[in-house]
Amino acid sequence: MKRSNWEEYQKSIADDKYYYARSCIRQNFFPGSEKAFLDIMQRDLGKEVFDDPLHTSCTGIGYHSDIVPLETIMTVVARQFALMNEAGYENFISSCITSFGIYTELLSTWEEFPETEERTRENLYKATGREFVKPKNLAHTSDIMFHHRHAIAERMTRPLINVNTGEPLRVVEHIGCHYAKIFPKKGIGGSEFPYVLAGMIEAWGGEVVDYPERRHCCGFGFRNYLVQANRGYSVANSQKKLESMAPYKPDFIVCNCPGCAMFLDKWQYTVAEMEGITYGRGGRGIPVLTYEEMAGLVLGYDPWKLGMQMHQVDVEPLLDKMGVEYDPSAKYLGPNGKYIGKPEPAIVNHRSQRNLYSIKL
Amino acid sequence: MTEKRVAIIGGGVAGMQMAIHLKERGANPVIIEREPTLGGKVAGWYVLFPTFTPAEQVVAPLKQRIAELGIEVMLDTTVTAIAPTCVTLQHGQLLRCDAVALCSGSTLFDARIKEEYGYGIYDNVYTSADLEQMMREGEVRMANGERPERIAILHCVGSRDEKVCQRHCSKVCCVTGVKQAIELKRMMPQAEVFNFYMDIRMFGPGYEEMYREAQVAHNVHFVRGRISEASPLSEGRLQIKAEDTLTGRPLRMSVDMLVLLIGMRGNDDNLPLATSAGITLAENGFFHPRNHFLDNVESERKGIFMAGTCSSPKSIGETLCEATTAAERIINYLNRSNKA
Amino acid sequence: MASNFGFSISKPRVIDIDRNNLRKSNEILREMPELQSCIGCGSCTASCTAGNLTSYNFRKVHTLVRRGEYVGAYEEMNKCMLCGKCRLVCPRGINTRKVAMLIKRKLGDF
Amino acid sequence: MSFYAHFTLPFIIGALAMFAIIAYRYTSWIVQLPRRDKALLRKGILSFATIRSVWEVICESLLHVKIWRRDPRLGYMHMSLAFGWFLLIAVGSVESLLYTGTLLVPLQGHVFFRYFATAIDKHIPLMDNIMDGLLLFVLSGVALAWFKRLRSRALGMRRTTRHTIGDRLALSTLWFIFPARLVAESVTAAIYGGGGFLTGSLGALLGEVVPASVLQALFEPVWWFYSSVLGIFFVAMPFSRYMHIFTEIPLIFLRNYRLSVGDKRTSYDNFQVQACSRCGICIDPCQLQAELGLNDVQSVYFLRDRREHQLTLNTAATCLMCGRCSTACPVGIDLNALRLNSRVEMRNTPSEKRFVYLRGLDRSEGMGKVGYFAGCMTMLTPRTLSAMQSIFEAADEQVWWADKSGGVCCGRPLKLSGERDSAHKMVAYNTELFRKHEITTLVTSCPICLRTFKEDYNLEGIEVLHHSEYIARLISSGRLRLRKGEGAFVYHDPCELGRGCGIYDAPREVISALGTLLEAKHNRRDALCCGSSLANLSIGDQAQLRIASSLTQELEQSGADTLVTACPLCKKALGRSAKVPTRDLSEIVAENIV
């Protein structure tokens, strides 16, 4: 494939001094990832990232579920910007694709319809007495990681290479719809040839696997998964992606978006339970990593410190391939040494296996 | 009459046909061609619908006649401005004349703009023009040199598509798609050919019959629905998605080769030429005639004529016919201005 | 499988040409190549006696069968009364009654 | 005296084998008859039907009157072989009685009498001449048969049937039987004298030309040859088309006892199938042969394939079931019914789950004791529908419209395609609908519906009429007055209406009340099919068009200014290629109501 198209989609990314906005989902499901981001940026790369305890959810999930009205979310977002201003930052970075989409959408809305920005200012002032200045630079945290990928590569101790074969690991990436499908120009590589994760994978020695449903939605869909009866549709989308990637035998999936990482991981357990199908090797699922976990691993972080025991698809096969040393007995122990609980595994090795979806390759 | 000079812009089949007629009627035509050879788009084609006549059988006799009549031809020459009595060439040279004929043809749509089809990105995505070239070279092969077993042909790439500013129908792609499907089946009877179409527009004599032949005699599958995207599979194969609108269901399949039937668009220099001549362009970027009925080969300005696909997508037969008509009109015009 | 999740996974509606077994479809087309000349005008369905009384859509059923989607096609075709009106109106001159009988034969009868 | 010689063995064995096989077959077929048919058989056997059957056997099995009517030359050929041979046997017994004075002459004694007569010193020249005359009669038939093989057209037939190997054996031996007899008897006469005008004269000639020693040496072999040819023929016969020689006889009886071919195969079908003489008369009237050149689907081939258990779906399906072959068949085999039950056997499937959507459906409108069932196809000829409406209004008839806004098919198309069980669903549905609305008369514009209403529905108490009959009745009862004009109409008999239901006169009466009635070259029982028959399950559109075009041409040759028919399918078919207007009978009636 002649792949240089991503180069048409570039954006400016600030080098340092970031105001950090967290993700609701990640704080609950992958808290290690956000911690890893801060550690990598601050400790490994020496960047200044401000993790403000005052900031809140962007309310994007509520917004996309028709619970939070547009005016409300605009006010909430304006407050985040005001907090950033008050903290003395101008580069706003978001740890969540939904939030990134929201921030991008609202900034564009304000640009197209200045009167809405004015109203938001009034609302914010009435509600909190704060005023705001729009960020000078808005980026997703993966953009930052992409931006510094070569710096990370320099400090890399465990490249994305199978230590047994010396071959690059085969990695499937999923950028999340709201990263570039709403505003393709705001995502590196656009929506058709996303490069933000691919760039990291390539920089760190892995091989990006292109597969037919690469651009398909993970099925998150907000209302679709929030209503239990509709979840079958949500799972069906993940399943479609998994079926499509399975023939390429990826070593792991790396996700950009909190929801995608959660679903591609957890729906594998659901599908295994409901249909007795898994998509990885040896009756196991395909490990799903966040890009911070991927970065943490290549930089030699302890997988349990990265929170990888929270995954429903076991990551050990991947760790073994990468030659990561880990303590199996410490997997489900917290920093205080206490048992933290254990997710059901996405394994169907006690069940009969249906043949994998095999297309004519 | 002999000193009456007609500048013909473009040496495709329209320009050549017109030049021959003008010369035979006593005028002195000069063909100004941007490319290093005469023949235009047709010279790159393999065979022509609906009779599967080799394109060479149309181009070669015209070229031969041009040579026999000693018609003046300026190759590698670009026109930058026109007026009824004068044509400006690339380096500002002026060419005096008594009438100007636009036979500048059209531009094939750049399939790369429809990025989702992967032209220029995936190996086995070709345009209809690429396929003609492959057929001229004698065989249709995938990038890895193997014979394709399943080929999808997508109609309306760069036609009837607001998203790429091509509202108009390019008219001849449908029949080209059917023709190419038949050629592919003749070359490779075991291959499966799927044509994805929005409407099938078989406007000319024998076209509908050809469409039916493709369906019945060659088992070409016609699926009504536009391909939404092409994605890569291993070994250069592609997965395509469309809606089979006749069943109301999404459809997906893998193919070895995807052929894009690219449409025609107005040349980029139509606008500067029109501006220099003081004439207007049609909304779709083609030249438009003074009116579509009685003066359909004349521009809004006296002394500037047009023929062929510079004024709208056309078949080769129609183009030749227009060139003849325009020549006739030019002769009348020259005679009148002579008397005046 | 055992677990009750309170929902079931939606099955894809997509016609997957790679996954579908086209053997019967190819047999049908070999026996009646004229079926490929269908231009989807819908005259058959519009005139259909059974279609007037039910949601039976002859055009759609045979199109799906040609794409290798056989599920339910036999049952649908069995709604046909073979009255032959569709044959009389088909602008492509397809022997639609034979199509109905052929599909029934290939997909179920014998 | 002894009537035994070694050479008679082939004959005796052959004859015994043949009679045993035939007896076994007929007995088992009779035994396997369904109970209903057996009852008919018991009832019929002591009735007048038996006498009528005897007469029919004489006319058809011996004299071949029907074939005579069709073509005297072909008739003579069949008669000379059948009746001539019969007389040879009958008169032969008289001959042996007169010569020996006893009736106790065994079979071979009659057949080879001239051989055994050499031991009797007695001559009855009259008898010899009669026997020679009969031999000549049969030989003339054989000669014609030979001639027919060479040039069938000369015998009024364009094509003859193709033969299987078994047939060839029987056919070849049959050809040799009588010439062999002539040679044997002539050689005998040459040596021992005697013989009539034929064998005697030939014998005398042989005596002069051929040396006596040679004749002596030939004497035994020629009789061996004659006997062997007969023996082979007898053994081959039950396995060849010549089985029809005997089978036609029980068929005539059973038919007269009113046994019939149903939509299920029974052992009676065997009599029908085996009675086919493969004369091939059915080939000529077949339009699939004449227009399309199809030459392996006609009834004679269908019966052959069915008899040989090699019937394919294609052969069974490729037929318009127009009935022209049945009309022509000299043996009166019920060809359409046989083909239909073959189709049922091949295509019928249980239909419990089908057509559940019919339950509770009623889209009829209007009130009245007269029900009008337009039929599916009539929906595509709405002029017929509106014409019928005007006719009903003019006659002041209260009408219940069964299917004005789309009804349920009559079921005949399904039946014709072999889906009997599904057809029954339609039959049950429509019957219930008619009963529910308590109609007493049912008028239909579609002969296909008409036929199934008459044949497959139990509509006791409801009179079923085609609209042509209904209109004719309105005219004769004075309820409908028509203006007689200058129009010249040629009427095309739809197959299902004419040959199917026997309605030929009603439409003609109606036309005569309107204008001039013209006839096509083929009309009434002989009328051509329009090619659109729903019984055709396989031939394509262009083929149908060819059949229709040739019919249209024939109709137009009558010089009419309008083609008239009384079937929506025929109208559509003719209209495709007609140069003059094609109208349904009802249309021209409605236009001329006073």
JSON list of C-alpha atoms in Angstrom, two decimals, chain A residues 27 36 38 45 52 79 101 107 110 128 135 148 165 208 214 229 237 242 245 283 309 316 318 339 342:
[
{"chain": "A", "resi": 27, "resn": "GLN", "atom": "CA", "xyz": [-10.54, 7.01, 35.74]},
{"chain": "A", "resi": 36, "resn": "ALA", "atom": "CA", "xyz": [1.19, 6.51, 33.23]},
{"chain": "A", "resi": 38, "resn": "LEU", "atom": "CA", "xyz": [1.50, 11.91, 33.70]},
{"chain": "A", "resi": 45, "resn": "LEU", "atom": "CA", "xyz": [10.19, 13.54, 29.21]},
{"chain": "A", "resi": 52, "resn": "ASP", "atom": "CA", "xyz": [-6.11, 20.21, 38.06]},
{"chain": "A", "resi": 79, "resn": "ARG", "atom": "CA", "xyz": [-15.54, 26.48, 33.00]},
{"chain": "A", "resi": 101, "resn": "GLY", "atom": "CA", "xyz": [-14.68, 15.80, 20.13]},
{"chain": "A", "resi": 107, "resn": "LEU", "atom": "CA", "xyz": [-14.80, 25.70, 19.64]},
{"chain": "A", "resi": 110, "resn": "TRP", "atom": "CA", "xyz": [-18.33, 29.37, 18.79]},
{"chain": "A", "resi": 128, "resn": "THR", "atom": "CA", "xyz": [-19.66, 30.64, 38.57]},
{"chain": "A", "resi": 135, "resn": "PRO", "atom": "CA", "xyz": [-7.11, 27.64, 24.58]},
{"chain": "A", "resi": 148, "resn": "HIS", "atom": "CA", "xyz": [6.88, 12.97, 21.52]},
{"chain": "A", "resi": 165, "resn": "THR", "atom": "CA", "xyz": [11.06, -14.45, 16.71]},
{"chain": "A", "resi": 208, "resn": "VAL", "atom": "CA", "xyz": [0.51, -1.66, 11.89]},
{"chain": "A", "resi": 214, "resn": "ARG", "atom": "CA", "xyz": [-10.29, -0.61, 10.62]},
{"chain": "A", "resi": 229, "resn": "ALA", "atom": "CA", "xyz": [-31.86, -3.94, 25.50]},
{"chain": "A", "resi": 237, "resn": "ASN", "atom": "CA", "xyz": [-20.23, -3.63, 16.00]},
{"chain": "A", "resi": 242, "resn": "LEU", "atom": "CA", "xyz": [-13.01, -8.40, 15.79]},
{"chain": "A", "resi": 245, "resn": "MET", "atom": "CA", "xyz": [-9.17, -8.31, 12.27]},
{"chain": "A", "resi": 283, "resn": "GLY", "atom": "CA", "xyz": [-8.85, -19.77, 22.80]},
{"chain": "A", "resi": 309, "resn": "GLN", "atom": "CA", "xyz": [-4.62, -6.44, 35.48]},
{"chain": "A", "resi": 316, "resn": "GLU", "atom": "CA", "xyz": [0.23, -12.14, 29.80]},
{"chain": "A", "resi": 318, "resn": "LEU", "atom": "CA", "xyz": [1.60, -10.27, 25.02]},
{"chain": "A", "resi": 339, "resn": "TYR", "atom": "CA", "xyz": [-6.31, -8.27, 46.87]},
{"chain": "A", "resi": 342, "resn": "LYS", "atom": "CA", "xyz": [-10.34, -10.05, 39.57]}
]
